[in-house]
One Martini backbone bead per residue (centre of mass of N, CA, C, O) as a GRO file, in nm:
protein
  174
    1UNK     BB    1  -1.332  -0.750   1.339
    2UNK     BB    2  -1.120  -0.515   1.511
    3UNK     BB    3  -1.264  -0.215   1.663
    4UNK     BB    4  -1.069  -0.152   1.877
    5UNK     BB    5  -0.803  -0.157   1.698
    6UNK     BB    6  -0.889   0.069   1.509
    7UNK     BB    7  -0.979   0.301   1.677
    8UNK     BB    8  -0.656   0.334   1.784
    9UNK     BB    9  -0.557   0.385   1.505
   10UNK     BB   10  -0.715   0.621   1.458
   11UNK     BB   11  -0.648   0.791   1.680
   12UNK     BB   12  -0.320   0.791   1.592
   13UNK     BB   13  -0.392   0.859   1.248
   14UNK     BB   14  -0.457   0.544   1.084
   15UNK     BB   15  -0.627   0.533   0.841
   16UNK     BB   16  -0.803   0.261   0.704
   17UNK     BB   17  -0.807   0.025   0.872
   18UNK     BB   18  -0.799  -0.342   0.877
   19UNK     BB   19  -0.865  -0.545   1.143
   20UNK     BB   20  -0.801  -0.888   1.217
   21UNK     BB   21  -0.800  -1.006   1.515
   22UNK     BB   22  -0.529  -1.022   1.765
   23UNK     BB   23  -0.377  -0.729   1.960
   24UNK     BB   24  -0.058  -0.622   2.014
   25UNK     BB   25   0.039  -0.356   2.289
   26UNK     BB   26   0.325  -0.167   2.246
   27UNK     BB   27   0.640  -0.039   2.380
   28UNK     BB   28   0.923   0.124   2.348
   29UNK     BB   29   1.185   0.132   2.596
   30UNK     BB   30   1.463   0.248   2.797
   31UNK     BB   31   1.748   0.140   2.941
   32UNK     BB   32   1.901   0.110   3.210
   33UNK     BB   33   2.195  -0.003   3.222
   34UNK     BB   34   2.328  -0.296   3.104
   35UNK     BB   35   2.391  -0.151   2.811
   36UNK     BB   36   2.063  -0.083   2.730
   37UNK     BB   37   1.843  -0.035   2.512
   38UNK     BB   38   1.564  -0.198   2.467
   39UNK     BB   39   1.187  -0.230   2.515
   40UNK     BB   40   0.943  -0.391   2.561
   41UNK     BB   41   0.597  -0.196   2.732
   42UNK     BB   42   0.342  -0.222   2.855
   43UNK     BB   43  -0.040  -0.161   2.848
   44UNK     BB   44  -0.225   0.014   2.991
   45UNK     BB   45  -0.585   0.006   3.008
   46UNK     BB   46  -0.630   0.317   3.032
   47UNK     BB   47  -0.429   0.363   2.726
   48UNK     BB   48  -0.641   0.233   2.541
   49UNK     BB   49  -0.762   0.514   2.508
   50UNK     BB   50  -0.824   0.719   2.217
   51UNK     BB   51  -0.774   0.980   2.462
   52UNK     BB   52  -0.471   0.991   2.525
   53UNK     BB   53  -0.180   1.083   2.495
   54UNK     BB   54  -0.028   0.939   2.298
   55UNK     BB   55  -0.257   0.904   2.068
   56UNK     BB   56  -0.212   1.224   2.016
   57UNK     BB   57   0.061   1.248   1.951
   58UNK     BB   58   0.070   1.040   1.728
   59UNK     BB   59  -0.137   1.222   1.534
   60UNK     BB   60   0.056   1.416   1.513
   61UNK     BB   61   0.278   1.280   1.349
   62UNK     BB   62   0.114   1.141   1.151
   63UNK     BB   63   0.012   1.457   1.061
   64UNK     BB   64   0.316   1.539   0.937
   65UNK     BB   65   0.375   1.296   0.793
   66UNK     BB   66   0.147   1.366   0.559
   67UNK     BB   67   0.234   1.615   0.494
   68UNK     BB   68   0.493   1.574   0.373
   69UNK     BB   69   0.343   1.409   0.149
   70UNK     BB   70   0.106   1.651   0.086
   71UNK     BB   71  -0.116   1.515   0.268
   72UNK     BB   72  -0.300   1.352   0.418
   73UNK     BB   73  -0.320   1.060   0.349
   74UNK     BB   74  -0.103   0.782   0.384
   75UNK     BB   75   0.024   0.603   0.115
   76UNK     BB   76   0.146   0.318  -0.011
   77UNK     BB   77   0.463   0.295  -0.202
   78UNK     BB   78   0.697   0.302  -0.536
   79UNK     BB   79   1.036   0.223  -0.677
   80UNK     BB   80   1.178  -0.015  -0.834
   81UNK     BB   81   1.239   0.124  -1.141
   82UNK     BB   82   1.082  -0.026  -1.394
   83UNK     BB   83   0.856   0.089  -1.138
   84UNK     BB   84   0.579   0.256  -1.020
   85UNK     BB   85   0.352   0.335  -0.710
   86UNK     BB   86   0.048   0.468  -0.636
   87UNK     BB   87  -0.221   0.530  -0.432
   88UNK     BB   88  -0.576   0.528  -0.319
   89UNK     BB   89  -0.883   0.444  -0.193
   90UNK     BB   90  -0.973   0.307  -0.522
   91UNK     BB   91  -0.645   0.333  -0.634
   92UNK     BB   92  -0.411   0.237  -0.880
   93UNK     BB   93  -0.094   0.335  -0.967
   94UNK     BB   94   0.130   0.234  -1.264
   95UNK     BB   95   0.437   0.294  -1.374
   96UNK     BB   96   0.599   0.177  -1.686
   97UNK     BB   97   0.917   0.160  -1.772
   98UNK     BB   98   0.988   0.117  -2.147
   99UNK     BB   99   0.801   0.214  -2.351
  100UNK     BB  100   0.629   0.255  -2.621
  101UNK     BB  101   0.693   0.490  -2.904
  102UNK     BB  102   0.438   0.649  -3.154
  103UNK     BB  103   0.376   0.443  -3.401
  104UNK     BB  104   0.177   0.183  -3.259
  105UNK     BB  105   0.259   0.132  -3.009
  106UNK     BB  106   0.002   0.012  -2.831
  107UNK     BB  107   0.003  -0.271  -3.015
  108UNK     BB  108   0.300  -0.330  -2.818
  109UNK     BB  109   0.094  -0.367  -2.615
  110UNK     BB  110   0.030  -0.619  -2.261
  111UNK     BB  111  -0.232  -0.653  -2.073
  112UNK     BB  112  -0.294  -0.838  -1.766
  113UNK     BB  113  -0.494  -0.903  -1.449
  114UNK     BB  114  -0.571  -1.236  -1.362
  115UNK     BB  115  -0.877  -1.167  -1.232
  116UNK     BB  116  -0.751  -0.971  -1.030
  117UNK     BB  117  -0.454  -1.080  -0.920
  118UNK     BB  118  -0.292  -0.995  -1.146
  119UNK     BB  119  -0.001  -0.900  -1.351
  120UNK     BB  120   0.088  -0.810  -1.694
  121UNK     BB  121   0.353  -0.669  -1.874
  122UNK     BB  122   0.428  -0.588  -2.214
  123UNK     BB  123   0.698  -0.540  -2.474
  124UNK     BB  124   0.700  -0.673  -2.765
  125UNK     BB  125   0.618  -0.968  -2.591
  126UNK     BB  126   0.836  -0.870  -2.335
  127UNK     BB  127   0.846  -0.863  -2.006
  128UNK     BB  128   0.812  -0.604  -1.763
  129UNK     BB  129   0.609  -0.685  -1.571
  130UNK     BB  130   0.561  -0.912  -1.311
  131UNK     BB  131   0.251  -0.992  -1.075
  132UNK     BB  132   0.118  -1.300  -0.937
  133UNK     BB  133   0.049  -1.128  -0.676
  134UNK     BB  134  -0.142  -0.915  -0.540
  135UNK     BB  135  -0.271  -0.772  -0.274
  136UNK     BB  136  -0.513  -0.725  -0.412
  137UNK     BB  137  -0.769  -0.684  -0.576
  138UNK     BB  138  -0.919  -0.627  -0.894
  139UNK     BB  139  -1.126  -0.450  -1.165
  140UNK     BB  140  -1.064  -0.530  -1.468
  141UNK     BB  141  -1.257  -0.336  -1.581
  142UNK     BB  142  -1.177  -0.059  -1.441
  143UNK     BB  143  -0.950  -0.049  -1.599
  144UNK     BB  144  -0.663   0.138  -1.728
  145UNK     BB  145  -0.421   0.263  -2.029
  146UNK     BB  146  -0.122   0.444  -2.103
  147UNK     BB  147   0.042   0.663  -2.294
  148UNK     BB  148   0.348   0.847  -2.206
  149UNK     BB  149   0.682   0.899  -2.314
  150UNK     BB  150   0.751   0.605  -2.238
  151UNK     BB  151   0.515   0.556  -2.062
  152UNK     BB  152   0.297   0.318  -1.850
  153UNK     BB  153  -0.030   0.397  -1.728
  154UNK     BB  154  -0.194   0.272  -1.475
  155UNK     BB  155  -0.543   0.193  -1.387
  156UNK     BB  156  -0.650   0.046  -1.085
  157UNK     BB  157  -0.929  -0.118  -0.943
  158UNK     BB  158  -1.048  -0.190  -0.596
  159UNK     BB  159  -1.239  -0.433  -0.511
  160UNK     BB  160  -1.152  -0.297  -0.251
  161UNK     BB  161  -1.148   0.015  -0.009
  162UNK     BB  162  -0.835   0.042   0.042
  163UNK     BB  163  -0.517   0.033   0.209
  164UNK     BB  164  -0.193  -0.085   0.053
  165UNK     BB  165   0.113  -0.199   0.142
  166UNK     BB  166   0.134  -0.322  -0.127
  167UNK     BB  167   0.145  -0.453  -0.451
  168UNK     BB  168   0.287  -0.716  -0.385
  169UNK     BB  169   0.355  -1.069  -0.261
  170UNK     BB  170   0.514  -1.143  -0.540
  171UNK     BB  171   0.835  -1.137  -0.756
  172UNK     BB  172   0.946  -1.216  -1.073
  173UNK     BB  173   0.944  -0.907  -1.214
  174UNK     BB  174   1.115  -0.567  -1.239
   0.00000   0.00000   0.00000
């Protein structure tokens, strides 16, 4: 793990990251005349210390967005159309529209978490989301899920306790 680059993003205000390997750290600057646009602009030595003033900048926006989505730490989520996700840092819950309701739903419902690596929901035989490759794993056990008013809520825990970019690394069905 690269301690140096976690800290620096902890000082920016973004909590929960592990990063591993090597970190390129740069600013985006304005062009002056020919043209216009952007460019990268590399940090001096001395502004990569967790107390700089742009880091100090960076945490209070980071906080002030964190705080418009609710407070706290602001964790990754999300809305398919036929199923929304959000997360804490030990899970994820996945609510799934278009869930059987009544007597004997549970029975029409099928999940599997495919040893913690993969989602797959079905209603009545048929698939509703299938997920082949989660974000990260989850531990089967852990996991739980409900009924109602037609939606079914899922609740996976989380088998690393981190903040994930995605629910999945790739969709085959949503």
């Amino acid at each position: 793990r690269n301690a140096r680059a976690e800290a620096l993003a902890l000082a920016a205000g973004l909590s929960g990251l592990a990063i591993h390997g090597d970190v390129y750290v740069s600013r985006c600057a304005r062009r002056e005349g020919c043209g216009g646009g952007e460019a990268n602009v590399d940090f001096g030595l001395e502004e990569l210390a967790p107390d700089s003033a742009w880091a100090a900048a960076a945490r209070r926006e980071n906080g002030a967005a964190a705080a418009a989505h609710g407070g706290g730490d602001h964790f990754a989520g999300g809305d398919s159309g036929s199923y929304a996700w959000s997360q804490t840092e030990e899970e994820v819950e996945v609510c799934v529209r278009g869930a059987p309701s009544g007597r004997g739903a549970a029975k029409r419902v099928g999940v599997a978490y495919g040893r913690g690596r993969s989602l797959r929901v079905c209603f009545d035989g048929k698939v509703a989301v299938e997920l082949p490759e989660l974000f990260d794993a989850v531990v089967p056990d852990g996991c739980a899920w409900t009924l109602e008013s037609g939606v079914l809520a899922l609740t996976l825990e989380k088998a690393d306790a981190r903040p994930w970019a995605t629910l999945a690394l790739e969709l085959t069905k949503a």
